[in-house]
mmCIF file of C-alpha atoms in Angstrom:
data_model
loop_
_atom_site.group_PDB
_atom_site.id
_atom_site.type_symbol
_atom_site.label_atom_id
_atom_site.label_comp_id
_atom_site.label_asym_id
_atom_site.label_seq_id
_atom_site.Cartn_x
_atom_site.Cartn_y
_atom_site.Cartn_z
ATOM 1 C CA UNK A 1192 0.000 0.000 0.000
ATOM 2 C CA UNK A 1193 1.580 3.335 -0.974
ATOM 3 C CA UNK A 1194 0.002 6.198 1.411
ATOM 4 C CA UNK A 1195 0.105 9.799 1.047
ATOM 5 C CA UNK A 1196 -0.710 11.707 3.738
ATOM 6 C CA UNK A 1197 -0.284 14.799 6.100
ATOM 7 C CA UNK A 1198 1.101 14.767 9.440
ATOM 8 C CA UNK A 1199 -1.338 15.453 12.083
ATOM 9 C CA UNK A 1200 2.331 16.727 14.156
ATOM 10 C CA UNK A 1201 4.262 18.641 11.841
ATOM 11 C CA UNK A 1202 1.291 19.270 9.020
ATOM 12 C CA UNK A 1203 3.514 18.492 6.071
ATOM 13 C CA UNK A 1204 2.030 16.538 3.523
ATOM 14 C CA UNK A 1205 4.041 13.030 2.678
ATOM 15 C CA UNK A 1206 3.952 10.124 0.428
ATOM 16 C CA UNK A 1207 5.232 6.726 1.957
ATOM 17 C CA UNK A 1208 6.986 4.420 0.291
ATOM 18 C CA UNK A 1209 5.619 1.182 -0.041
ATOM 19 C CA UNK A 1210 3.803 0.391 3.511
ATOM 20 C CA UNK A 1211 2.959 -3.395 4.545
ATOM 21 C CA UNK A 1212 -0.222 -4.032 5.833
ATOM 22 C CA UNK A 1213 1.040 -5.136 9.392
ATOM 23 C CA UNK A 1214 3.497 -2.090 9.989
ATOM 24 C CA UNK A 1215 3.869 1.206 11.120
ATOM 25 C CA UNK A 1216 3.082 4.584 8.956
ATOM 26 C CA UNK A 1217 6.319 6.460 10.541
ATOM 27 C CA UNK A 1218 6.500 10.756 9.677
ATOM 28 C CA UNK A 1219 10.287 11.894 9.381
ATOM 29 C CA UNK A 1220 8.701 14.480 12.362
ATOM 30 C CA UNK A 1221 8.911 11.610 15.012
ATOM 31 C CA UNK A 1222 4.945 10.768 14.621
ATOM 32 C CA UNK A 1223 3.970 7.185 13.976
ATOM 33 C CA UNK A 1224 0.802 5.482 14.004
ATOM 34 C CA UNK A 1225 0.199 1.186 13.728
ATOM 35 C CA UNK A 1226 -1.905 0.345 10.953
ATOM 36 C CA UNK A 1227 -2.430 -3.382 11.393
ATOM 37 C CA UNK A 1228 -6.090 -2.573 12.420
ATOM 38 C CA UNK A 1229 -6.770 -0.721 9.479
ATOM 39 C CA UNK A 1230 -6.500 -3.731 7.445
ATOM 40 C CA UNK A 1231 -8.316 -6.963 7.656
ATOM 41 C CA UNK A 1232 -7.477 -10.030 6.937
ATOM 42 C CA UNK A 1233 -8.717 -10.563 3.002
ATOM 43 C CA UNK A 1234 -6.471 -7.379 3.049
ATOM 44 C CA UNK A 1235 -9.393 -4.633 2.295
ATOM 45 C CA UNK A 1236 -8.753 -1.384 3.951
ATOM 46 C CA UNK A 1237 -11.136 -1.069 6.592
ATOM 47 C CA UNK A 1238 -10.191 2.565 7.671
ATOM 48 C CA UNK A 1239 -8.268 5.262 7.252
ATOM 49 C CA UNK A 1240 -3.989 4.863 8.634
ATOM 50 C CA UNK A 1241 -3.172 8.008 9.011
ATOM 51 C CA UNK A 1242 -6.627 9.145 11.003
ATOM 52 C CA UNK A 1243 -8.678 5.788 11.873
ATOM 53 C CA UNK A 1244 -11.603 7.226 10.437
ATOM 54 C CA UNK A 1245 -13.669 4.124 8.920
ATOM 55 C CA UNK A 1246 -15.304 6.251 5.984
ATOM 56 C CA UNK A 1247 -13.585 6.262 2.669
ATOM 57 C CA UNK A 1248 -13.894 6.956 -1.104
ATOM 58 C CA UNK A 1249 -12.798 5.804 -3.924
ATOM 59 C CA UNK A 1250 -11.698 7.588 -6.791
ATOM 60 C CA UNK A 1251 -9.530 7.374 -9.741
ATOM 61 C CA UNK A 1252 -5.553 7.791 -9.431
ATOM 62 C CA UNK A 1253 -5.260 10.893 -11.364
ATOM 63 C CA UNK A 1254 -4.635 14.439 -11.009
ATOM 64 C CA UNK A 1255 -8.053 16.614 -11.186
ATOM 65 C CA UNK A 1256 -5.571 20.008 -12.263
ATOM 66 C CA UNK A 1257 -4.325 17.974 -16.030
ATOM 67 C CA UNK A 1258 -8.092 16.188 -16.280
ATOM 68 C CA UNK A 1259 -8.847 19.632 -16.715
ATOM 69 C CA UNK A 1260 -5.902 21.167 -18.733
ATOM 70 C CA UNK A 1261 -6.973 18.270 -21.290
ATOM 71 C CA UNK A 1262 -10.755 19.297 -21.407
ATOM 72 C CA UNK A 1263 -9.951 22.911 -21.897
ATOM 73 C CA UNK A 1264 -7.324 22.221 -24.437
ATOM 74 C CA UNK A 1265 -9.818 20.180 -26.335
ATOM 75 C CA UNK A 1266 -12.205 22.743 -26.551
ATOM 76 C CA UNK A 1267 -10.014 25.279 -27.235
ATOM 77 C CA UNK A 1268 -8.875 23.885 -30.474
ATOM 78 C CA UNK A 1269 -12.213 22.720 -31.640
ATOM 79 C CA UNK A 1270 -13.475 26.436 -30.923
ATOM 80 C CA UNK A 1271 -10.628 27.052 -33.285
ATOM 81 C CA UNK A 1272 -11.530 24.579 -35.694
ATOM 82 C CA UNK A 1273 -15.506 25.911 -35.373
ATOM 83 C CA UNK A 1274 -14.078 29.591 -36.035
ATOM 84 C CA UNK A 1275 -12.491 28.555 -39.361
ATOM 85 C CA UNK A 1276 -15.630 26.758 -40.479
ATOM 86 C CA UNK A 1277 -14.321 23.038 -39.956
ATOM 87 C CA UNK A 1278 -17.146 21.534 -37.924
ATOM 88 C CA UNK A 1279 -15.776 18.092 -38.499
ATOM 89 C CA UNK A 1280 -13.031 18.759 -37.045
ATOM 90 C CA UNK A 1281 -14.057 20.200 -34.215
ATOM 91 C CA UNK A 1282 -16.109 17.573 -33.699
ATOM 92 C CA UNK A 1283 -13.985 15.268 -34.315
ATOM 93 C CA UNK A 1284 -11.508 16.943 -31.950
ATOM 94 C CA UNK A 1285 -13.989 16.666 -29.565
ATOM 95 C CA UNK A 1286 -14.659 13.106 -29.920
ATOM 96 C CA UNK A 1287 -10.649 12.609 -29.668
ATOM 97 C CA UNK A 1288 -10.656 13.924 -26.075
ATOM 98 C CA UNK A 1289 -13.637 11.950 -24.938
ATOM 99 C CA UNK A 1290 -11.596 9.038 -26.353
ATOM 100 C CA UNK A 1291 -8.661 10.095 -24.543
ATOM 101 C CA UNK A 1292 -10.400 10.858 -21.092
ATOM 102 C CA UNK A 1293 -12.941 7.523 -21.412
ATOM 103 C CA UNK A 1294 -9.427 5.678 -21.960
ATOM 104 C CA UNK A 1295 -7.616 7.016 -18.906
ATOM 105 C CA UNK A 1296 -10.631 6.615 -16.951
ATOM 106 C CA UNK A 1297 -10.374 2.980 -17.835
ATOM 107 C CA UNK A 1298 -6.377 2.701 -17.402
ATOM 108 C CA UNK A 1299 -5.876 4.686 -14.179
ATOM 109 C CA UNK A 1300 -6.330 2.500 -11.135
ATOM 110 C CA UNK A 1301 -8.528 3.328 -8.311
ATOM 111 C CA UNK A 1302 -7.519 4.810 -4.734
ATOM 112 C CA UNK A 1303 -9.345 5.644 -1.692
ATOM 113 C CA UNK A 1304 -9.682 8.314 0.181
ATOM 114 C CA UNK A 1305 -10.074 9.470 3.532
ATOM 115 C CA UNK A 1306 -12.839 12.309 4.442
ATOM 116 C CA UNK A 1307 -11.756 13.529 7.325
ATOM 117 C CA UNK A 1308 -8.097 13.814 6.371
ATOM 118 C CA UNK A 1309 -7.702 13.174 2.784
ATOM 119 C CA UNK A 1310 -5.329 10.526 3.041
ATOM 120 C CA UNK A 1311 -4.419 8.402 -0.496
ATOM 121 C CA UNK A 1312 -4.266 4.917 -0.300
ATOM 122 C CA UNK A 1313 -3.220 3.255 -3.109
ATOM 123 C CA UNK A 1314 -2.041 -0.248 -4.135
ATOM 124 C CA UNK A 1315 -4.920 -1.402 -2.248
ATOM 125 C CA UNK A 1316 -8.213 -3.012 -2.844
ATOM 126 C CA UNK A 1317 -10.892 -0.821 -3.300
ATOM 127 C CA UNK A 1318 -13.819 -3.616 -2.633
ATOM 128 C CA UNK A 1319 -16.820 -2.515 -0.427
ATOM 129 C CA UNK A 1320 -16.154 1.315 -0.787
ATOM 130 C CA UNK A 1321 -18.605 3.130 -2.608
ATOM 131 C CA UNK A 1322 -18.001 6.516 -4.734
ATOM 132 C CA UNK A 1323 -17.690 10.501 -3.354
ATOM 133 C CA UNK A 1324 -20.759 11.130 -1.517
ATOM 134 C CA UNK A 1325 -21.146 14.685 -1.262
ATOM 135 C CA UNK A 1326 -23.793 14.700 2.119
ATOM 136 C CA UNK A 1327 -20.683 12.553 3.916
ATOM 137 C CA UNK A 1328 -18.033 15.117 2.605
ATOM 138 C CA UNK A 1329 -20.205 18.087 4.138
ATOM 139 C CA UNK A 1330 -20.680 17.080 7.549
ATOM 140 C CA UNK A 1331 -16.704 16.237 7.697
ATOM 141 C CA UNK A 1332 -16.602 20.061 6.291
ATOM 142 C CA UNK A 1333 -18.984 21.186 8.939
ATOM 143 C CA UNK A 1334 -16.888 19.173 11.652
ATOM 144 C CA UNK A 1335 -13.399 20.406 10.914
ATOM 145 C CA UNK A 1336 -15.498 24.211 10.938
ATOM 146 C CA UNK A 1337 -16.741 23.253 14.247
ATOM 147 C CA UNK A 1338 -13.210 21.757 15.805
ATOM 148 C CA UNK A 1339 -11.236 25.116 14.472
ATOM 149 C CA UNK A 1340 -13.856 27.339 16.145
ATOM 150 C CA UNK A 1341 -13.874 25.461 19.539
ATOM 151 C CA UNK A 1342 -10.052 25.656 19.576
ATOM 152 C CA UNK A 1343 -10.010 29.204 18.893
ATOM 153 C CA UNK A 1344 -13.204 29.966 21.568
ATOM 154 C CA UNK A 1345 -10.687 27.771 23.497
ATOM 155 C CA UNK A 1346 -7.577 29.942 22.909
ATOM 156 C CA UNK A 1347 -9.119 32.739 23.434
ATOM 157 C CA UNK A 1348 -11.105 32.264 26.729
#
């Protein structure tokens, strides 16, 4: 399992090399957390190793930022294309990047992902975790709002 995550100690955001199942997820800071309960015995992840948190997604290994560089791009040049009266290519440019993303989609292996701390685990089975789910993502949101606040009330007072 390959795990990229940030450290709750120093808050510097790391990618592990690759992590067995039974060891220990150790920060160059000094933190370190077990992660033997995190997997079970099939070897599906049951929660999260850098947090614990049992609720994860599953995505697709891929930068968001170039998914949407190659969109734009694509439409771009078939606006181009359009402009100079070519509407089969510009269609046809657009059918080349819906080839192109529908084929990554297909080649880029899943990960999961943590909501609370949006750890990456990858190299891992993905089995028995659903997609994003946008009502679980918001009340993490409205938790980590809530957590800030009460440390700063706390600070404060």
């Amino acid at each position: 399992m390959i795990v990229s995550y940030r450290c709750p100690q120093c808050d510097q955001v790391h990618a592990s090399t690759p992590v067995e199942e039974s060891g220990t997820l150790v920060c160059p800071c000094g933190w370190n957390r077990e992660i033997s309960t995190a997997v079970d015995a099939a070897g599906h992840l049951k929660q999260c190793v850098a947090c614990g948190n049992g609720d994860l997604w599953r995505q697709k290994n891929f930068p968001q930022f170039w998914g949407v560089v190659i969109v734009a791009v694509g439409a771009i040049i078939s606006s181009v294309f359009y402009a100079y009266y070519q509407p089969l290519w510009a269609m046809g440019t657009l059918m080349l990047v819906a080839l192109i993303d529908m084929g990554l989609y297909i080649w880029m292996p899943d990960v999961l992902v943590c909501y609370r701390c949006q750890t990456r685990h990858g190299n891992i089975s993905t089995e028995g975790h659903s997609d994003f789910d946008h009502e679980m993502f918001e009340k993490y949101r409205q938790d980590a709002i809530r957590l800030q606040q009460a440390a700063a009330e706390h600070k404060d007072g």
